[in-house]
Short mmCIF file of C-alpha atoms and ligand atoms in Angstrom, two decimals:
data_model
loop_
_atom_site.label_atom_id
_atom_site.label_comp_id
_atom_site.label_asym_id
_atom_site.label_seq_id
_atom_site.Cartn_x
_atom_site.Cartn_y
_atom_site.Cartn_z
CA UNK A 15 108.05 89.85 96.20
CA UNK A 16 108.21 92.67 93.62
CA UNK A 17 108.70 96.18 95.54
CA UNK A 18 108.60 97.71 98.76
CA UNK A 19 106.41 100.88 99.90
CA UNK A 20 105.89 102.57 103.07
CA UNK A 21 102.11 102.43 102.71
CA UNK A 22 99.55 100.21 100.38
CA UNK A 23 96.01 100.99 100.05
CA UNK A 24 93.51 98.30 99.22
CA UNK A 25 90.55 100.29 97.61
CA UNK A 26 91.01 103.11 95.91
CA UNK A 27 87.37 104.82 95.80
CA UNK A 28 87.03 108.07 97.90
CA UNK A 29 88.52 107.01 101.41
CA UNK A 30 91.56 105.16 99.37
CA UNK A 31 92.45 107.81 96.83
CA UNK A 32 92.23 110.18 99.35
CA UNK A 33 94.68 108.89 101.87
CA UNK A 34 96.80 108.31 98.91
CA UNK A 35 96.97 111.95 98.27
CA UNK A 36 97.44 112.78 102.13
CA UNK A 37 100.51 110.38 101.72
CA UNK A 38 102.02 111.60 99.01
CA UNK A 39 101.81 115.48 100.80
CA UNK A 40 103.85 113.84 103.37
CA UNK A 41 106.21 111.98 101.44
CA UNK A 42 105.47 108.36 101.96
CA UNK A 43 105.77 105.57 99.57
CA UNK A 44 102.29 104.36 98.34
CA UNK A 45 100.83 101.55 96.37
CA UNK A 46 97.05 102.37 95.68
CA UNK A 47 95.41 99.05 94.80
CA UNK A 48 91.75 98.26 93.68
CA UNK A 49 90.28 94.92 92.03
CA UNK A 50 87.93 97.63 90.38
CA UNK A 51 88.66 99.84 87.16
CA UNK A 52 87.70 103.25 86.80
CA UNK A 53 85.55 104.68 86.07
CA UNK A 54 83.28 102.43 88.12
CA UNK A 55 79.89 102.51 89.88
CA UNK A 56 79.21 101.64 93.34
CA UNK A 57 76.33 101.75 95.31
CA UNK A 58 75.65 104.57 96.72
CA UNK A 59 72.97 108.52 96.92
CA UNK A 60 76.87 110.04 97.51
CA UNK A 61 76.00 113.15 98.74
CA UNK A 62 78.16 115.75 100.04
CA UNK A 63 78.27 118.82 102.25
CA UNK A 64 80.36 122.10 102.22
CA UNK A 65 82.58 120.94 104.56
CA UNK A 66 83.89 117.89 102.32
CA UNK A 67 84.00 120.28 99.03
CA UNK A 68 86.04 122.50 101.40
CA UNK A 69 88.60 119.70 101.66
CA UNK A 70 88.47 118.70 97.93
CA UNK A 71 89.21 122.52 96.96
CA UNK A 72 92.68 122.13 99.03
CA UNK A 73 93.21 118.86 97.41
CA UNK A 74 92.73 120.66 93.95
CA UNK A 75 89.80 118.59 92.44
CA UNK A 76 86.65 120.71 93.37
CA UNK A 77 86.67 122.10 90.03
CA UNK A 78 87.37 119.44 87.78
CA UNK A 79 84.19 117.83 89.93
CA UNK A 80 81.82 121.10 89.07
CA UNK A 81 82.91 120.29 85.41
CA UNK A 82 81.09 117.25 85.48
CA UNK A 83 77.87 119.54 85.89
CA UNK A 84 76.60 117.97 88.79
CA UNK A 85 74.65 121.27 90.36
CA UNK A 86 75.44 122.67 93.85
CA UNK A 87 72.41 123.13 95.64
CA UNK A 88 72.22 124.65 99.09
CA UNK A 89 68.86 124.68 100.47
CA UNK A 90 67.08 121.50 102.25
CA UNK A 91 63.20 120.75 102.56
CA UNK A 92 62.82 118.33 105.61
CA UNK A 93 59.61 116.29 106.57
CA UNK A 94 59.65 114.17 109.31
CA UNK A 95 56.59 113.64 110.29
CA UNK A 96 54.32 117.09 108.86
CA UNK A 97 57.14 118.92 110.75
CA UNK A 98 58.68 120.74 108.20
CA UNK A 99 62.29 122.65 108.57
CA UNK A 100 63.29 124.62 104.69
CA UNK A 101 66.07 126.43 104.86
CA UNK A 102 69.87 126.76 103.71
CA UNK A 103 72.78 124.85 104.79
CA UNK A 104 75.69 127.40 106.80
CA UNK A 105 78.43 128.33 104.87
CA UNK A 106 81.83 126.37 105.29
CA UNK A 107 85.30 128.03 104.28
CA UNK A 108 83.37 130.13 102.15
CA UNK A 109 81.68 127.45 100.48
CA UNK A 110 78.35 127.81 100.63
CA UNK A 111 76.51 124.36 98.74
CA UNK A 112 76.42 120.99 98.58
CA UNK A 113 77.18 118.85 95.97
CA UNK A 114 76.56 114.89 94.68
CA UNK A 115 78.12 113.66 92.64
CA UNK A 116 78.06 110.24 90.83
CA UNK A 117 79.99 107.67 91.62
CA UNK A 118 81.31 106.79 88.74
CA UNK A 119 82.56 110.53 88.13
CA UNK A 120 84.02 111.19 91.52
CA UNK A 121 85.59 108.27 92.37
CA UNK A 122 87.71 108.11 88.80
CA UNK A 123 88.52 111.83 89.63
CA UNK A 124 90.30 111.07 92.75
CA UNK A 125 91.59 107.96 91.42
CA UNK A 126 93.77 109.55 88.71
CA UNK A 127 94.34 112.99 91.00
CA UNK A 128 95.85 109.99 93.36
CA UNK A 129 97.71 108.36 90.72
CA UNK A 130 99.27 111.17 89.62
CA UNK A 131 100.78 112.51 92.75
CA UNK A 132 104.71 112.17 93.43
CA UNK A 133 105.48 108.89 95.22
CA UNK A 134 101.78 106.96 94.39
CA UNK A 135 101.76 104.10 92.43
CA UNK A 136 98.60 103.18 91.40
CA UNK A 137 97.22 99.64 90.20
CA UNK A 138 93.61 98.69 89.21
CA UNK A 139 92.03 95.37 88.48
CA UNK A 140 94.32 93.45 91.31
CA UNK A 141 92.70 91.48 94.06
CA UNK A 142 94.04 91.44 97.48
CA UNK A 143 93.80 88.02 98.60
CA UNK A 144 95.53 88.38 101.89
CA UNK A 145 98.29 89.59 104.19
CA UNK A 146 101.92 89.08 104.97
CA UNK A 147 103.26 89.04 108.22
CA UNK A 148 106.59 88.84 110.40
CA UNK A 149 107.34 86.32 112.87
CA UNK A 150 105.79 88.40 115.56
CA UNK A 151 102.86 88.44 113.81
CA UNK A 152 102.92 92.43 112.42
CA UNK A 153 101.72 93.24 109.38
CA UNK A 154 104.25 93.75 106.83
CA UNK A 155 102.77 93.44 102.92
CA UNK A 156 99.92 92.20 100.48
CA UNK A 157 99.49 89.30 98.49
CA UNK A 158 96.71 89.39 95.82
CA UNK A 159 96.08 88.45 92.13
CA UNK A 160 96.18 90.01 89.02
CA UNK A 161 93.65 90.75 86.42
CA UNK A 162 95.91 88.16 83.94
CA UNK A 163 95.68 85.87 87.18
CA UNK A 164 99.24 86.54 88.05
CA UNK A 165 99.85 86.12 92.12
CA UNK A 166 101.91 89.00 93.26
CA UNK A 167 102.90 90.32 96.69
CA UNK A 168 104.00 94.36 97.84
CA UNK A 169 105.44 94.65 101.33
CA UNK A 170 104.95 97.94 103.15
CA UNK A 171 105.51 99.50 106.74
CA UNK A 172 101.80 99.53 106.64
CA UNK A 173 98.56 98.25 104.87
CA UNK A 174 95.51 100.45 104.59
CA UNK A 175 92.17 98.86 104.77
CA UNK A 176 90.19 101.10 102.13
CA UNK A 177 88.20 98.62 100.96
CA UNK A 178 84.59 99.13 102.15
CA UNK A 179 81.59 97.84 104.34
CA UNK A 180 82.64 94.15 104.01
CA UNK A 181 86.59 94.78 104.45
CA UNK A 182 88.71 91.96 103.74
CA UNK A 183 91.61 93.36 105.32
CA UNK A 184 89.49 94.55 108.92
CA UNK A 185 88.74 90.45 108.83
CA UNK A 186 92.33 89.28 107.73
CA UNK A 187 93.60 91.87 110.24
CA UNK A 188 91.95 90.29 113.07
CA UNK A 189 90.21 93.80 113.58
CA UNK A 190 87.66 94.06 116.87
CA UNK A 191 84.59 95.09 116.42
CA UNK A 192 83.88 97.86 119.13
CA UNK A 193 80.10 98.73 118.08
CA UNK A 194 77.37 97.22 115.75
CA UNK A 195 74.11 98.30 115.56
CA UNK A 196 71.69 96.20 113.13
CA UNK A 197 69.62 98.40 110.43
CA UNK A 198 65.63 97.64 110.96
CA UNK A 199 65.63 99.06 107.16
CA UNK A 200 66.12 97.82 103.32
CA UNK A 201 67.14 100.43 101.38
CA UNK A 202 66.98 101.21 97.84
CA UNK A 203 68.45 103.90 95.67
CA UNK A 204 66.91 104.68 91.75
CA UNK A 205 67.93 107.43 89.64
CA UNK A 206 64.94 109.14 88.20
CA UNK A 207 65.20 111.91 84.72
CA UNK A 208 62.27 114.74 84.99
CA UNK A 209 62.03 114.90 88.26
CA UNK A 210 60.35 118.64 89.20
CA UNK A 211 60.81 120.65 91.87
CA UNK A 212 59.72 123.88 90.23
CA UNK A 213 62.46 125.69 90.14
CA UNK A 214 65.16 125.80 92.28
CA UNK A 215 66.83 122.61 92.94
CA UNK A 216 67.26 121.34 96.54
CA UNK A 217 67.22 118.06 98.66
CA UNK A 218 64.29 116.45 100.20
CA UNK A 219 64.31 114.39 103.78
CA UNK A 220 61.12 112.34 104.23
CA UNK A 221 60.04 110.11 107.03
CA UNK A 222 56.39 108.99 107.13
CA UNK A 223 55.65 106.42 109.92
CA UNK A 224 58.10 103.53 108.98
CA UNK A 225 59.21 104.97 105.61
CA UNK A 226 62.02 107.64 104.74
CA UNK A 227 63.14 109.02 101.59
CA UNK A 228 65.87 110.85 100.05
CA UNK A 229 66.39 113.02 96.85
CA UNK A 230 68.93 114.68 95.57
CA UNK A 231 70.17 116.49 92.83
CA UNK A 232 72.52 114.96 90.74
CA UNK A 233 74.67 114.07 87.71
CA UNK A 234 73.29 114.28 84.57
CA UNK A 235 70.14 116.42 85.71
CA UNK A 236 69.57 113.62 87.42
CA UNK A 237 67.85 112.99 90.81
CA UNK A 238 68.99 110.03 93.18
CA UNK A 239 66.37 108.86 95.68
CA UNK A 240 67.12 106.48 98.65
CA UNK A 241 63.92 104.61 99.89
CA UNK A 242 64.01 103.05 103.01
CA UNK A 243 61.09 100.35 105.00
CA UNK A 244 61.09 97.87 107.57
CA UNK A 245 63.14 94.45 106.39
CA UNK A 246 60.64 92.48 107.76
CA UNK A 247 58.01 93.91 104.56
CA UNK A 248 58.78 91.04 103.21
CA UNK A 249 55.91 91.13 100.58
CA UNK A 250 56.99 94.41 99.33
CA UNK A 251 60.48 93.17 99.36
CA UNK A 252 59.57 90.67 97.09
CA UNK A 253 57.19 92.92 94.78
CA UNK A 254 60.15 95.28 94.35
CA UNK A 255 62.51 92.73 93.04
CA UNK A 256 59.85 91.42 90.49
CA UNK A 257 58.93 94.82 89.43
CA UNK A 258 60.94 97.66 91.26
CA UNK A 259 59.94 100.57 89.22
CA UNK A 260 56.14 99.99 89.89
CA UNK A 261 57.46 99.37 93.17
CA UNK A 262 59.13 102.39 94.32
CA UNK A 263 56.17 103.93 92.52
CA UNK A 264 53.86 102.44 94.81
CA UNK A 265 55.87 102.60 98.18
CA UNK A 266 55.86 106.68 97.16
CA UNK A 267 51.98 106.86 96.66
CA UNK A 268 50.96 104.34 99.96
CA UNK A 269 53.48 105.32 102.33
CA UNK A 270 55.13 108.97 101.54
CA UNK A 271 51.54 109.94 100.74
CA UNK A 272 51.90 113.09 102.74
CA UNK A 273 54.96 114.83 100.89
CA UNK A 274 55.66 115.91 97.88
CA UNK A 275 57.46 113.02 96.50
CA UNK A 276 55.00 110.61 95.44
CA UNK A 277 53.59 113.67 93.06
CA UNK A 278 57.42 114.48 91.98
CA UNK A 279 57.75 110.99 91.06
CA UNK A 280 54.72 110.94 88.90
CA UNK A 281 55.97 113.13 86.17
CA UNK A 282 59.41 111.47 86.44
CA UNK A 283 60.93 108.57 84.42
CA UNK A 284 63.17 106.11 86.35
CA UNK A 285 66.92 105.59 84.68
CA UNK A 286 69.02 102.62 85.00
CA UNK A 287 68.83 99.82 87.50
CA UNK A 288 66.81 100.00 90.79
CA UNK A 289 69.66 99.00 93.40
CA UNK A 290 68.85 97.09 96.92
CA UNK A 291 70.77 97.04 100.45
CA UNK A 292 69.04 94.47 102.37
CA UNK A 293 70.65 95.08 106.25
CA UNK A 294 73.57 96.53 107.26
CA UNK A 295 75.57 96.84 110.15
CA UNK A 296 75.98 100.20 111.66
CA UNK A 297 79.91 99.31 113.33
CA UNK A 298 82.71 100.89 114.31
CA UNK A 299 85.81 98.83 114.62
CA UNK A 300 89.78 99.01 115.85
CA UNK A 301 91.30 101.51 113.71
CA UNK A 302 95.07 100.30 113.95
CA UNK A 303 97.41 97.36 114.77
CA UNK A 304 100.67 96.08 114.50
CA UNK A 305 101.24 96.90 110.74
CA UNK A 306 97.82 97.87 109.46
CA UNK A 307 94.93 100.41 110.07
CA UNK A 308 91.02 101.20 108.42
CA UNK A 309 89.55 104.03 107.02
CA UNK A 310 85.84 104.49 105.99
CA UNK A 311 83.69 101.71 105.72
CA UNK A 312 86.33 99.66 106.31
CA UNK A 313 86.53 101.63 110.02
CA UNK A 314 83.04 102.29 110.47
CA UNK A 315 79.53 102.39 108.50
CA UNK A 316 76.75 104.27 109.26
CA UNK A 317 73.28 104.07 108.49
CA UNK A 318 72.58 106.18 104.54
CA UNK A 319 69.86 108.23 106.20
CA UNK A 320 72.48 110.59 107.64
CA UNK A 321 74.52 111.38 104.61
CA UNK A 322 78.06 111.47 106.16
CA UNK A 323 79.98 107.90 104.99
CA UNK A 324 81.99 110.21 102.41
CA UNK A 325 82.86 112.98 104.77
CA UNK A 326 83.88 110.13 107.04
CA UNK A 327 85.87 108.42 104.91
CA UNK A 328 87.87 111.54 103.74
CA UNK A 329 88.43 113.15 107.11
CA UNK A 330 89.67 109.41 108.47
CA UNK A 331 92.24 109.50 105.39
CA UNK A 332 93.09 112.93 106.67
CA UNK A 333 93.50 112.02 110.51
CA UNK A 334 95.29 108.64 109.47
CA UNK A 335 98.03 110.71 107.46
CA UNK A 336 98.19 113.41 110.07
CA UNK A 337 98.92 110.86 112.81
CA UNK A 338 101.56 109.14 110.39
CA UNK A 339 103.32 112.22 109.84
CA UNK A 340 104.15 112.34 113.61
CA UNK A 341 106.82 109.13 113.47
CA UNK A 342 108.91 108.58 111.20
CA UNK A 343 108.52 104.67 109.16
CA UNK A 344 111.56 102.97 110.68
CA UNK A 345 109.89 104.50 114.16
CA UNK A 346 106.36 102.85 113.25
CA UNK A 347 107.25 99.14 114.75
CA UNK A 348 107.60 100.83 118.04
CA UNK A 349 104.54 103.09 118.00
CA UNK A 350 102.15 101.03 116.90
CA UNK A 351 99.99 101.20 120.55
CA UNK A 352 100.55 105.35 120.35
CA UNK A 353 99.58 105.77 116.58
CA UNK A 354 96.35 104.07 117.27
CA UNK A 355 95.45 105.29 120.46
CA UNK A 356 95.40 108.94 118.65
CA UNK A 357 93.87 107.67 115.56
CA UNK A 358 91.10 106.44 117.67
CA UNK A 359 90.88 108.87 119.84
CA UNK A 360 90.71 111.22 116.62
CA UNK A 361 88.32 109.44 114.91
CA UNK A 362 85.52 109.03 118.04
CA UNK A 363 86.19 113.01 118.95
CA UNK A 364 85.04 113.78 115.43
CA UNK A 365 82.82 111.44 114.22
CA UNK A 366 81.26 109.26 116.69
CA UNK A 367 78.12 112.29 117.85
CA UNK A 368 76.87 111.28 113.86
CA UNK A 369 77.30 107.89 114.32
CA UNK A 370 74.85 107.82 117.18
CA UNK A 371 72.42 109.84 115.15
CA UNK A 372 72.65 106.73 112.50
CA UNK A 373 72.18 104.38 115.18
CA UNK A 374 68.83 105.85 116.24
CA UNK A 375 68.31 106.79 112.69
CA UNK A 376 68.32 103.05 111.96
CA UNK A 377 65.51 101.84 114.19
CA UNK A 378 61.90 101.84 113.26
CA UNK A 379 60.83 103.21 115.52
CA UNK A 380 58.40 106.47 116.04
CA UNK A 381 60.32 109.87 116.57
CA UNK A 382 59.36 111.17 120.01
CA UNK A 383 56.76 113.83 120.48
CA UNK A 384 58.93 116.36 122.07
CA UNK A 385 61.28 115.58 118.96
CA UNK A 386 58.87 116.37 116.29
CA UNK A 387 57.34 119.83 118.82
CA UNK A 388 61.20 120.58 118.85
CA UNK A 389 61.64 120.28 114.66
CA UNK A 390 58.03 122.61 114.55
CA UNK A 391 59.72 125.05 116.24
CA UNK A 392 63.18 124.99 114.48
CA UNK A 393 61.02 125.01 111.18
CA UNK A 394 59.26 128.41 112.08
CA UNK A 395 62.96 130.04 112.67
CA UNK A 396 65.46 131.17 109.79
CA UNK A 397 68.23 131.11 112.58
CA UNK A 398 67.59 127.97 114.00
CA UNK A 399 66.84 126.08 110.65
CA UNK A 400 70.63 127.27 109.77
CA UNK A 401 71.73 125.71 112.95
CA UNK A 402 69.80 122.32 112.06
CA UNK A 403 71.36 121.96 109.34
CA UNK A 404 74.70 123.08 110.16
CA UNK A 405 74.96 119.37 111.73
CA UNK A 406 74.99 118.01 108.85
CA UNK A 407 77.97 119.84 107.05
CA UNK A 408 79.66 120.88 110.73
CA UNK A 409 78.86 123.96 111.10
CA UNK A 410 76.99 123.23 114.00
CA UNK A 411 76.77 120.27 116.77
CA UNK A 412 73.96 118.69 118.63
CA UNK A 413 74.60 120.71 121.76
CA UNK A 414 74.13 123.96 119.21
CA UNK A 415 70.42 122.59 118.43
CA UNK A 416 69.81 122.26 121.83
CA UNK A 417 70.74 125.73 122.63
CA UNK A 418 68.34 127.22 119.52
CA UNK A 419 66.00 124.99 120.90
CA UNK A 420 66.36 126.25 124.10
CA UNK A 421 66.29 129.87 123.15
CA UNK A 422 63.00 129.63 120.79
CA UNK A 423 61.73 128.14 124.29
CA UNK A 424 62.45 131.04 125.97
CA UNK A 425 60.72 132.93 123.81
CA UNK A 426 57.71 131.24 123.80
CA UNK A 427 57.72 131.31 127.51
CA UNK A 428 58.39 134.89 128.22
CA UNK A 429 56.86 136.24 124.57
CA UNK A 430 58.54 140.21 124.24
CA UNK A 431 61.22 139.53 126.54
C1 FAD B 514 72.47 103.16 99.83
C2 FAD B 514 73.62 104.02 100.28
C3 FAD B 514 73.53 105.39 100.21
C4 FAD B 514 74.59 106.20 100.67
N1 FAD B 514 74.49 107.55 100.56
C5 FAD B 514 75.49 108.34 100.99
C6 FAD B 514 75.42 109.76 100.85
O1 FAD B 514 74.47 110.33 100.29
N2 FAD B 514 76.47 110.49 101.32
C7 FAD B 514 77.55 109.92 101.91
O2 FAD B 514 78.45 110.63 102.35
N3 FAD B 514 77.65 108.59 102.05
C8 FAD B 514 76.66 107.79 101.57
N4 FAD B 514 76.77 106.43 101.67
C9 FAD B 514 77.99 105.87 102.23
C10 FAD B 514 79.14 105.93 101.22
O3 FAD B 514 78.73 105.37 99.99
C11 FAD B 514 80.33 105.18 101.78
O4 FAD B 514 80.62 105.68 103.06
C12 FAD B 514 81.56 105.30 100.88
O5 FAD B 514 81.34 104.64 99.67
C13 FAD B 514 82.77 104.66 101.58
O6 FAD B 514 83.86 104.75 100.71
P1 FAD B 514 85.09 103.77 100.86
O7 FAD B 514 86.15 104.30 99.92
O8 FAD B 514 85.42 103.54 102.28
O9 FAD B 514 84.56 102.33 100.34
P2 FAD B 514 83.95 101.88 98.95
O10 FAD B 514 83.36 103.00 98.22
O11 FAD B 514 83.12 100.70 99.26
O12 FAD B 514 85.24 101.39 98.12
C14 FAD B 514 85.95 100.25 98.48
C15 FAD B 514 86.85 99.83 97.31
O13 FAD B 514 87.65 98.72 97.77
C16 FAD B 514 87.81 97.82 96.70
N5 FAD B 514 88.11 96.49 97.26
C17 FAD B 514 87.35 95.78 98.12
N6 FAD B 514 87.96 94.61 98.40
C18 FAD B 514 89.11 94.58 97.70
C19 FAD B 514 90.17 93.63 97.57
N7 FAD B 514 90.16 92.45 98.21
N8 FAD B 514 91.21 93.93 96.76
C20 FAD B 514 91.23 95.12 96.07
N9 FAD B 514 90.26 96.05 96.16
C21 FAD B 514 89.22 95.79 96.96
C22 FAD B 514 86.46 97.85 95.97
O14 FAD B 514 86.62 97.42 94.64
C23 FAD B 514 86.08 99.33 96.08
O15 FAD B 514 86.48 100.05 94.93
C24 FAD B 514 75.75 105.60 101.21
C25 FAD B 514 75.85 104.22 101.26
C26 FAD B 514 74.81 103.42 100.79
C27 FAD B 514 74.96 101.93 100.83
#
């Protein structure tokens, strides 16, 4: 056994180096562990709102992430269908853009803002391999392996599944599985140089019968575009991993043939490696146990097509530390059925309205009439374009669409009044 911490982390990309930070404002003994080194890729479009940049301003990395050069951008052009909504995202604390940036930038930034906090340690290229318990079964450390191969265990008051969509601590854990909704979609995500939007940068949201795509402005003037069809294309699945650049080229021209991308894409030159996701899971899972608990992926993932897995993952590191803070460590053993029954109820009160919107975002299936009538008449009004969009940073919820919704309505009904 070689030390002892209140908390470990296994993962240490954005919902891991974030909780690590939340621990360390509240005093708590953390080991931050990844079998990655940074900087590192993963896949990902990692997009993010005003409301997340609000929350990396307080942790006092916004700016180092602007240095990258990554652009904020804060107006949206939205397809679905020929109904078109272009507007600007609401304003969150003041912030008033959104902002992706790579991977392999952001995740190293929070990594060594973690690792430099009082109380974290931090250790890369180490393996969890499994989990240590007491006679009454709780939780109580990590075993893993070493880069060199050396087999080492950490003991904790609690273990922190950070570790993404296939979480090896949610399965050692013994973690139930409240919710899983199967994706009808492959997705796959290029980055693309000389992509033109004439002008002012901005992101695009296209869905064309069974097809959607995603671009947005990125690192390294950069675009990222997420492609998504039905898993069962089997032929095209097949084309695009003999020849994904003609591919994606193709799936642009043939199926998105009615927005702009296919005609963005013509003048641009992919860069890098096409990446595939072939099905997912939409799930939600038990947050907490007897000695351990999940955050982002780990917890929960949700279809791409919404955008929010980030956000998610650093508001769960937020609620997880904020429901910590409430017990002291020697009191934990005790409270294990309170802690979680907040954290839960915490994490469904905040995020489970966009879950559902991934869930129906993940079938292929047409959007309803009244739907697409409803986006027209968002589309035609500044107002309720701003409220539209304010779901995806916050600023607004569901129930607020169906109010503007309600109102243009009105309007139409009694025109003048
Ligand atoms: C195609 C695609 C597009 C997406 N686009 C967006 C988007 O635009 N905006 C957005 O908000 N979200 C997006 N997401 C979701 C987002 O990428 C995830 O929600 C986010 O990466 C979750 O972060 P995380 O820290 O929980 O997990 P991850 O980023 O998966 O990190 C987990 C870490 O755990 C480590 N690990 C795993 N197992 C072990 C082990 N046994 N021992 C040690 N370390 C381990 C891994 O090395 C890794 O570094 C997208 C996802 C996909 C697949």
């Amino acid at each position: 056994m070689n030390a002892t911490y209140d908390v470990i982390v296994v993962g240490a990309r954005i919902a891991g180096a974030t909780l690590a930070w939340e621990l360390s404002r509240i005093g708590l003994r953390t080991l931050l562990l990844d079998r990655a080194d940074f900087p590192s890729d993963t896949l990902s479009t990692h997009n993010v709102y005003a409301n997340t940049l609000s929350k990396f301003r307080e942790m006092g990395v916004l700016d180092e992430l602007l240095a990258t050069g990554t652009p904020l951008y804060n107006r949206a052009h939205v397809n679905f269908e020929g109904a078109v909504i272009d507007g600007r995202f609401p304003p969150v604390d003041g912030i008033d853009g959104c902002l992706c940036v790579k991977r392999k930038y952001i995740d190293d930034i929070l990594f060594r803002h973690a690792r430099s906090q009082p109380d974290v340690t931090a250790i890369t290229g180490f393996r969890a391999t499994g989990l240590l318990r007491d006679a009454d079964g709780t939780v109580t450390g990590v075993t893993g392996v070493s880069r060199e191969g050396q087999v080492q265990s950490f003991s904790a008051g609690l273990v922190v599944g950070a570790d993404g969509r296939r979480s090896s601590v949610r399965e050692w854990a013994g973690a139930e599985r409240r919710l899983s909704v199967p994706t009808d979609y492959a997705s796959y995500v290029a980055y693309v140089d000389g992509y033109d939007q004439g002008g002012e940068r901005f992101v695009e949201f296209y869905k064309q019968g069974d097809k959607l795509a995603i671009a947005f402005p990125t690192s390294d003037s950069q675009y990222v575009i997420g492609f998504m069809f039905p898993l069962t294309d089997a032929a095209r699945i097949a084309r695009l991993r003999d020849e994904p650049e003609s591919g994606l080229r193709a799936l642009a021209e043939e199926g998105l043939s009615a927005t702009a991308l296919p005609a963005r894409l013509r003048s641009a030159s992919f860069a890098g490696r096409v990446r595939a996701l072939l099905g997912y899971d939409n799930d939600w899972h038990q947050g907490m146990g007897r000695g351990w608990a999940l955050i982002g992926d780990a917890f929960s993932f949700k279809d791409p097509a919404v955008g929010q897995g980030m956000h998610d993952a650093v508001f769960g590191a937020g609620l997880l530390a904020k429901t910590l803070s409430g017990y002291r460590p020697e009191d934990w053993r005790r409270a294990w059925e309170e802690m979680s029954a907040r954290y839960e109820e915490g994490m469904r009160d905040k995020l489970m309205s966009r879950f559902e919107i991934g869930c129906q975002m993940t079938r292929n299936a047409p959007m309803p009439q009244e739907l697409l009538a409803a986006y027209r008449l968002i589309g035609k009004d500044e107002q309720a374009t701003r409220v539209f969009l304010g779901m995806y940073n916050y600023a607004s919820e569901p129930g607020d669409i169906d109010r503007e919704v309600g109102r243009l309505l009105a309007g139409i009904q009694a025109p003048g009044a």
